[in-house]
Amino acid sequence: MPQDFRCDCPFTSALDILGDKWMLVIVKQMLVEGKETFKDFTESEEAIATNILSTKLKLLEEVGIIIKTKRPGNKKTNLYLLTDMGLALTPILVELASWSDSHLRGLNPSIVDGEAMESMRRDKAAFASALEQNYRAKLASMVYE
Amino acid sequence: MPQDFRCDCPFTSALDILGDKWMLVIVKQMLVEGKETFKDFTESEEAIATNILSTKLKLLEEVGIIIKTKRPGNKKTNLYLLTDMGLALTPILVELASWSDSHLRGLNPSIVDGEAMESMRRDKAAFASALEQNYRAKLASMVYE
DNA sequence: TGTTTTTACTTGCAATTTGAAAGTTAAAGT
DNA sequence: ACTTTAACTTTCAAATTGCAAGTAAAAACA
């Protein structure tokens, strides 16, 4: 069901999957904000509509960027977790944030600028690596809860 | 006219501008394929419709990613060129292509894999830098033609 | 110089996507 | 049992995308 690809270009093919307003925002919410459940996503600052959220979560799962699972002993709440394929999007997200930091403040003066942004500016690769490690640590800890 | 921003998040703000099927594809065509004119873009492999192309070029210009100019002595053909803000998108494009290379071949087996891809795999930063330098060299040479 | 071609669009309209709001179902909590 | 919560689905309006055709001005050609 992942839609067709426009051509054989690696840039364009990535955008065939990720090129919309929501796919990478959902990944960011998982990676950076620790969101896991349908409810978590609906409560985000970006205010995604539930029908869109449902559609995009399905697509992310079909592509292999996330997996849908449940906490043991809970039959109600779905957990959405990043796969390796999803975690591999971290450098893209960091480059997007870095570009915003350098070039979008004129258009959107409200863009945040705290400790995290400073650390990103200091060392992008380390920042991306820390985000990924942090998420992997959380995944590892979940197994034993 | 650049549309509103959803919130103060730097990731999301970048996607408010770049998060669609065409904005980064057009930038890629300029940076990687050397496309400059309206005609060039319409002849691309991705086959963008002329009304969409027109709209997106306008938006890219309003945001400051490209500038619209003309060759001296030619009143007909518009030239679209990347600004510094636009060239700063290079690392994002390279990360997108790199992700496709590693994770999208299963879904799109037709993704190309030539000398350029190998050089990208060898050193992403150098690859991005070379793309950017190459484009800047072209810009510099244009002034004297 | 007049005609044709090229370039860069715009317009009209259908199809798809997005989005707000309300409704549904099953599990959990009380 | 009754209420609440989580995760959707449905409906329908609005916005966006995309194809096809048309237009206007510059440039090339005869």
mmCIF file with all atom_site columns, C-alpha atoms in Angstrom, chain A residues 1-129:
data_model
loop_
_atom_site.group_PDB
_atom_site.id
_atom_site.type_symbol
_atom_site.label_atom_id
_atom_site.label_alt_id
_atom_site.label_comp_id
_atom_site.label_asym_id
_atom_site.label_entity_id
_atom_site.label_seq_id
_atom_site.pdbx_PDB_ins_code
_atom_site.Cartn_x
_atom_site.Cartn_y
_atom_site.Cartn_z
_atom_site.occupancy
_atom_site.B_iso_or_equiv
_atom_site.pdbx_formal_charge
_atom_site.auth_seq_id
_atom_site.auth_comp_id
_atom_site.auth_asym_id
_atom_site.auth_atom_id
_atom_site.pdbx_PDB_model_num
ATOM 1   C CA . MET A 1 1   ? 0.000  0.000  0.000   1.00 0.00 ? 1   MET A CA 1
ATOM 2   C CA . PRO A 1 2   ? 2.907  2.430  0.276   1.00 0.00 ? 2   PRO A CA 1
ATOM 3   C CA . GLN A 1 3   ? 2.064  4.589  -2.708  1.00 0.00 ? 3   GLN A CA 1
ATOM 4   C CA . ASP A 1 4   ? 4.007  4.501  -5.946  1.00 0.00 ? 4   ASP A CA 1
ATOM 5   C CA . PHE A 1 5   ? 7.334  6.147  -6.456  1.00 0.00 ? 5   PHE A CA 1
ATOM 6   C CA . ARG A 1 6   ? 7.661  8.920  -9.002  1.00 0.00 ? 6   ARG A CA 1
ATOM 7   C CA . CYS A 1 7   ? 11.017 7.779  -10.342 1.00 0.00 ? 7   CYS A CA 1
ATOM 8   C CA . ASP A 1 8   ? 14.334 6.121  -9.497  1.00 0.00 ? 8   ASP A CA 1
ATOM 9   C CA . CYS A 1 9   ? 15.835 9.160  -7.743  1.00 0.00 ? 9   CYS A CA 1
ATOM 10  C CA . PRO A 1 10  ? 16.828 8.536  -4.111  1.00 0.00 ? 10  PRO A CA 1
ATOM 11  C CA . PHE A 1 11  ? 15.973 12.102 -3.075  1.00 0.00 ? 11  PHE A CA 1
ATOM 12  C CA . THR A 1 12  ? 12.550 11.979 -4.646  1.00 0.00 ? 12  THR A CA 1
ATOM 13  C CA . SER A 1 13  ? 11.836 8.469  -3.364  1.00 0.00 ? 13  SER A CA 1
ATOM 14  C CA . ALA A 1 14  ? 12.418 9.585  0.220   1.00 0.00 ? 14  ALA A CA 1
ATOM 15  C CA . LEU A 1 15  ? 9.999  12.448 -0.354  1.00 0.00 ? 15  LEU A CA 1
ATOM 16  C CA . ASP A 1 16  ? 7.442  10.066 -1.857  1.00 0.00 ? 16  ASP A CA 1
ATOM 17  C CA . ILE A 1 17  ? 7.227  8.576  1.632   1.00 0.00 ? 17  ILE A CA 1
ATOM 18  C CA . LEU A 1 18  ? 8.154  11.468 3.929   1.00 0.00 ? 18  LEU A CA 1
ATOM 19  C CA . GLY A 1 19  ? 7.145  14.480 1.850   1.00 0.00 ? 19  GLY A CA 1
ATOM 20  C CA . ASP A 1 20  ? 4.068  15.772 3.625   1.00 0.00 ? 20  ASP A CA 1
ATOM 21  C CA . LYS A 1 21  ? 3.148  17.862 6.634   1.00 0.00 ? 21  LYS A CA 1
ATOM 22  C CA . TRP A 1 22  ? 2.773  14.992 9.080   1.00 0.00 ? 22  TRP A CA 1
ATOM 23  C CA . MET A 1 23  ? 4.985  11.935 8.591   1.00 0.00 ? 23  MET A CA 1
ATOM 24  C CA . LEU A 1 24  ? 8.173  13.463 10.009  1.00 0.00 ? 24  LEU A CA 1
ATOM 25  C CA . VAL A 1 25  ? 6.278  15.444 12.650  1.00 0.00 ? 25  VAL A CA 1
ATOM 26  C CA . ILE A 1 26  ? 4.943  12.188 14.079  1.00 0.00 ? 26  ILE A CA 1
ATOM 27  C CA . VAL A 1 27  ? 8.435  10.670 14.030  1.00 0.00 ? 27  VAL A CA 1
ATOM 28  C CA . LYS A 1 28  ? 9.766  13.780 15.794  1.00 0.00 ? 28  LYS A CA 1
ATOM 29  C CA . GLN A 1 29  ? 7.083  13.500 18.481  1.00 0.00 ? 29  GLN A CA 1
ATOM 30  C CA . MET A 1 30  ? 8.157  9.920  19.143  1.00 0.00 ? 30  MET A CA 1
ATOM 31  C CA . LEU A 1 31  ? 11.902 10.574 19.077  1.00 0.00 ? 31  LEU A CA 1
ATOM 32  C CA . VAL A 1 32  ? 12.113 13.952 20.781  1.00 0.00 ? 32  VAL A CA 1
ATOM 33  C CA . GLU A 1 33  ? 8.978  14.169 22.878  1.00 0.00 ? 33  GLU A CA 1
ATOM 34  C CA . GLY A 1 34  ? 8.644  10.517 23.825  1.00 0.00 ? 34  GLY A CA 1
ATOM 35  C CA . LYS A 1 35  ? 5.100  10.150 22.518  1.00 0.00 ? 35  LYS A CA 1
ATOM 36  C CA . GLU A 1 36  ? 3.916  6.569  22.263  1.00 0.00 ? 36  GLU A CA 1
ATOM 37  C CA . THR A 1 37  ? 0.139  6.319  22.242  1.00 0.00 ? 37  THR A CA 1
ATOM 38  C CA . PHE A 1 38  ? -2.642 7.600  19.994  1.00 0.00 ? 38  PHE A CA 1
ATOM 39  C CA . LYS A 1 39  ? -3.702 9.846  22.873  1.00 0.00 ? 39  LYS A CA 1
ATOM 40  C CA . ASP A 1 40  ? -0.170 11.248 23.231  1.00 0.00 ? 40  ASP A CA 1
ATOM 41  C CA . PHE A 1 41  ? -0.186 12.330 19.600  1.00 0.00 ? 41  PHE A CA 1
ATOM 42  C CA . THR A 1 42  ? -3.611 13.959 19.758  1.00 0.00 ? 42  THR A CA 1
ATOM 43  C CA . GLU A 1 43  ? -2.423 16.073 22.705  1.00 0.00 ? 43  GLU A CA 1
ATOM 44  C CA . SER A 1 44  ? 0.564  17.463 20.818  1.00 0.00 ? 44  SER A CA 1
ATOM 45  C CA . GLU A 1 45  ? 1.192  21.113 20.156  1.00 0.00 ? 45  GLU A CA 1
ATOM 46  C CA . GLU A 1 46  ? 0.736  20.512 16.432  1.00 0.00 ? 46  GLU A CA 1
ATOM 47  C CA . ALA A 1 47  ? -2.886 19.391 16.972  1.00 0.00 ? 47  ALA A CA 1
ATOM 48  C CA . ILE A 1 48  ? -3.214 16.648 14.391  1.00 0.00 ? 48  ILE A CA 1
ATOM 49  C CA . ALA A 1 49  ? -6.763 15.550 13.544  1.00 0.00 ? 49  ALA A CA 1
ATOM 50  C CA . THR A 1 50  ? -7.572 12.005 14.619  1.00 0.00 ? 50  THR A CA 1
ATOM 51  C CA . ASN A 1 51  ? -8.504 10.780 11.145  1.00 0.00 ? 51  ASN A CA 1
ATOM 52  C CA . ILE A 1 52  ? -5.209 12.001 9.714   1.00 0.00 ? 52  ILE A CA 1
ATOM 53  C CA . LEU A 1 53  ? -3.292 10.573 12.642  1.00 0.00 ? 53  LEU A CA 1
ATOM 54  C CA . SER A 1 54  ? -4.916 7.202  12.118  1.00 0.00 ? 54  SER A CA 1
ATOM 55  C CA . THR A 1 55  ? -4.083 7.235  8.405   1.00 0.00 ? 55  THR A CA 1
ATOM 56  C CA . LYS A 1 56  ? -0.470 8.333  8.900   1.00 0.00 ? 56  LYS A CA 1
ATOM 57  C CA . LEU A 1 57  ? 0.227  5.826  11.691  1.00 0.00 ? 57  LEU A CA 1
ATOM 58  C CA . LYS A 1 58  ? -1.011 3.081  9.380   1.00 0.00 ? 58  LYS A CA 1
ATOM 59  C CA . LEU A 1 59  ? 1.240  4.299  6.580   1.00 0.00 ? 59  LEU A CA 1
ATOM 60  C CA . LEU A 1 60  ? 4.276  4.620  8.862   1.00 0.00 ? 60  LEU A CA 1
ATOM 61  C CA . GLU A 1 61  ? 3.695  1.042  9.980   1.00 0.00 ? 61  GLU A CA 1
ATOM 62  C CA . GLU A 1 62  ? 3.251  -0.264 6.428   1.00 0.00 ? 62  GLU A CA 1
ATOM 63  C CA . VAL A 1 63  ? 6.482  1.375  5.336   1.00 0.00 ? 63  VAL A CA 1
ATOM 64  C CA . GLY A 1 64  ? 8.299  -0.049 8.350   1.00 0.00 ? 64  GLY A CA 1
ATOM 65  C CA . ILE A 1 65  ? 9.179  3.167  10.156  1.00 0.00 ? 65  ILE A CA 1
ATOM 66  C CA . ILE A 1 66  ? 7.168  2.271  13.265  1.00 0.00 ? 66  ILE A CA 1
ATOM 67  C CA . ILE A 1 67  ? 5.684  -0.832 14.826  1.00 0.00 ? 67  ILE A CA 1
ATOM 68  C CA . LYS A 1 68  ? 2.386  -1.072 16.660  1.00 0.00 ? 68  LYS A CA 1
ATOM 69  C CA . THR A 1 69  ? 2.398  -3.058 19.846  1.00 0.00 ? 69  THR A CA 1
ATOM 70  C CA . LYS A 1 70  ? 0.877  -3.162 23.313  1.00 0.00 ? 70  LYS A CA 1
ATOM 71  C CA . ARG A 1 71  ? 2.153  -3.163 26.861  1.00 0.00 ? 71  ARG A CA 1
ATOM 72  C CA . PRO A 1 72  ? 1.898  -6.645 28.386  1.00 0.00 ? 72  PRO A CA 1
ATOM 73  C CA . GLY A 1 73  ? -1.359 -6.957 30.305  1.00 0.00 ? 73  GLY A CA 1
ATOM 74  C CA . ASN A 1 74  ? -3.004 -4.004 28.569  1.00 0.00 ? 74  ASN A CA 1
ATOM 75  C CA . LYS A 1 75  ? -5.398 -4.823 25.754  1.00 0.00 ? 75  LYS A CA 1
ATOM 76  C CA . LYS A 1 76  ? -6.552 -1.276 25.171  1.00 0.00 ? 76  LYS A CA 1
ATOM 77  C CA . THR A 1 77  ? -3.694 1.142  24.681  1.00 0.00 ? 77  THR A CA 1
ATOM 78  C CA . ASN A 1 78  ? -1.618 0.769  21.533  1.00 0.00 ? 78  ASN A CA 1
ATOM 79  C CA . LEU A 1 79  ? 2.051  1.648  21.651  1.00 0.00 ? 79  LEU A CA 1
ATOM 80  C CA . TYR A 1 80  ? 3.728  3.028  18.569  1.00 0.00 ? 80  TYR A CA 1
ATOM 81  C CA . LEU A 1 81  ? 7.502  2.613  18.556  1.00 0.00 ? 81  LEU A CA 1
ATOM 82  C CA . LEU A 1 82  ? 10.245 3.565  16.119  1.00 0.00 ? 82  LEU A CA 1
ATOM 83  C CA . THR A 1 83  ? 12.046 0.778  14.294  1.00 0.00 ? 83  THR A CA 1
ATOM 84  C CA . ASP A 1 84  ? 15.687 0.978  13.188  1.00 0.00 ? 84  ASP A CA 1
ATOM 85  C CA . MET A 1 85  ? 14.379 2.345  9.901   1.00 0.00 ? 85  MET A CA 1
ATOM 86  C CA . GLY A 1 86  ? 12.533 5.033  11.842  1.00 0.00 ? 86  GLY A CA 1
ATOM 87  C CA . LEU A 1 87  ? 15.476 5.853  14.117  1.00 0.00 ? 87  LEU A CA 1
ATOM 88  C CA . ALA A 1 88  ? 17.590 6.249  10.981  1.00 0.00 ? 88  ALA A CA 1
ATOM 89  C CA . LEU A 1 89  ? 15.521 9.372  10.240  1.00 0.00 ? 89  LEU A CA 1
ATOM 90  C CA . THR A 1 90  ? 17.201 11.173 13.155  1.00 0.00 ? 90  THR A CA 1
ATOM 91  C CA . PRO A 1 91  ? 19.887 12.907 11.048  1.00 0.00 ? 91  PRO A CA 1
ATOM 92  C CA . ILE A 1 92  ? 17.218 14.217 8.666   1.00 0.00 ? 92  ILE A CA 1
ATOM 93  C CA . LEU A 1 93  ? 15.257 15.694 11.570  1.00 0.00 ? 93  LEU A CA 1
ATOM 94  C CA . VAL A 1 94  ? 18.369 17.268 13.056  1.00 0.00 ? 94  VAL A CA 1
ATOM 95  C CA . GLU A 1 95  ? 19.289 18.832 9.712   1.00 0.00 ? 95  GLU A CA 1
ATOM 96  C CA . LEU A 1 96  ? 15.761 20.225 9.396   1.00 0.00 ? 96  LEU A CA 1
ATOM 97  C CA . ALA A 1 97  ? 15.919 21.752 12.879  1.00 0.00 ? 97  ALA A CA 1
ATOM 98  C CA . SER A 1 98  ? 19.377 23.132 12.184  1.00 0.00 ? 98  SER A CA 1
ATOM 99  C CA . TRP A 1 99  ? 18.174 24.785 8.984   1.00 0.00 ? 99  TRP A CA 1
ATOM 100 C CA . SER A 1 100 ? 15.237 26.328 10.857  1.00 0.00 ? 100 SER A CA 1
ATOM 101 C CA . ASP A 1 101 ? 17.618 27.562 13.524  1.00 0.00 ? 101 ASP A CA 1
ATOM 102 C CA . SER A 1 102 ? 19.825 29.290 10.953  1.00 0.00 ? 102 SER A CA 1
ATOM 103 C CA . HIS A 1 103 ? 17.349 30.430 8.328   1.00 0.00 ? 103 HIS A CA 1
ATOM 104 C CA . LEU A 1 104 ? 13.768 30.449 9.552   1.00 0.00 ? 104 LEU A CA 1
ATOM 105 C CA . ARG A 1 105 ? 13.884 32.753 12.561  1.00 0.00 ? 105 ARG A CA 1
ATOM 106 C CA . GLY A 1 106 ? 13.080 35.711 10.338  1.00 0.00 ? 106 GLY A CA 1
ATOM 107 C CA . LEU A 1 107 ? 9.849  34.089 9.187   1.00 0.00 ? 107 LEU A CA 1
ATOM 108 C CA . ASN A 1 108 ? 8.947  32.431 12.488  1.00 0.00 ? 108 ASN A CA 1
ATOM 109 C CA . PRO A 1 109 ? 10.426 34.444 15.380  1.00 0.00 ? 109 PRO A CA 1
ATOM 110 C CA . SER A 1 110 ? 8.728  32.183 17.921  1.00 0.00 ? 110 SER A CA 1
ATOM 111 C CA . ILE A 1 111 ? 11.031 29.227 17.182  1.00 0.00 ? 111 ILE A CA 1
ATOM 112 C CA . VAL A 1 112 ? 12.413 28.037 20.507  1.00 0.00 ? 112 VAL A CA 1
ATOM 113 C CA . ASP A 1 113 ? 16.068 28.506 21.405  1.00 0.00 ? 113 ASP A CA 1
ATOM 114 C CA . GLY A 1 114 ? 17.029 26.766 24.627  1.00 0.00 ? 114 GLY A CA 1
ATOM 115 C CA . GLU A 1 115 ? 19.761 24.513 25.916  1.00 0.00 ? 115 GLU A CA 1
ATOM 116 C CA . ALA A 1 116 ? 18.941 21.737 23.439  1.00 0.00 ? 116 ALA A CA 1
ATOM 117 C CA . MET A 1 117 ? 19.317 24.075 20.461  1.00 0.00 ? 117 MET A CA 1
ATOM 118 C CA . GLU A 1 118 ? 22.662 25.272 21.732  1.00 0.00 ? 118 GLU A CA 1
ATOM 119 C CA . SER A 1 119 ? 23.897 21.743 22.141  1.00 0.00 ? 119 SER A CA 1
ATOM 120 C CA . MET A 1 120 ? 22.710 20.987 18.601  1.00 0.00 ? 120 MET A CA 1
ATOM 121 C CA . ARG A 1 121 ? 24.660 23.970 17.277  1.00 0.00 ? 121 ARG A CA 1
ATOM 122 C CA . ARG A 1 122 ? 27.759 22.855 19.152  1.00 0.00 ? 122 ARG A CA 1
ATOM 123 C CA . ASP A 1 123 ? 27.815 19.374 17.596  1.00 0.00 ? 123 ASP A CA 1
ATOM 124 C CA . LYS A 1 124 ? 25.079 18.183 15.258  1.00 0.00 ? 124 LYS A CA 1
ATOM 125 C CA . ALA A 1 125 ? 26.324 14.613 14.962  1.00 0.00 ? 125 ALA A CA 1
ATOM 126 C CA . ALA A 1 126 ? 26.622 14.227 18.736  1.00 0.00 ? 126 ALA A CA 1
ATOM 127 C CA . PHE A 1 127 ? 23.167 15.716 19.183  1.00 0.00 ? 127 PHE A CA 1
ATOM 128 C CA . ALA A 1 128 ? 21.642 13.263 16.705  1.00 0.00 ? 128 ALA A CA 1
ATOM 129 C CA . SER A 1 129 ? 23.514 10.395 18.289  1.00 0.00 ? 129 SER A CA 1
#
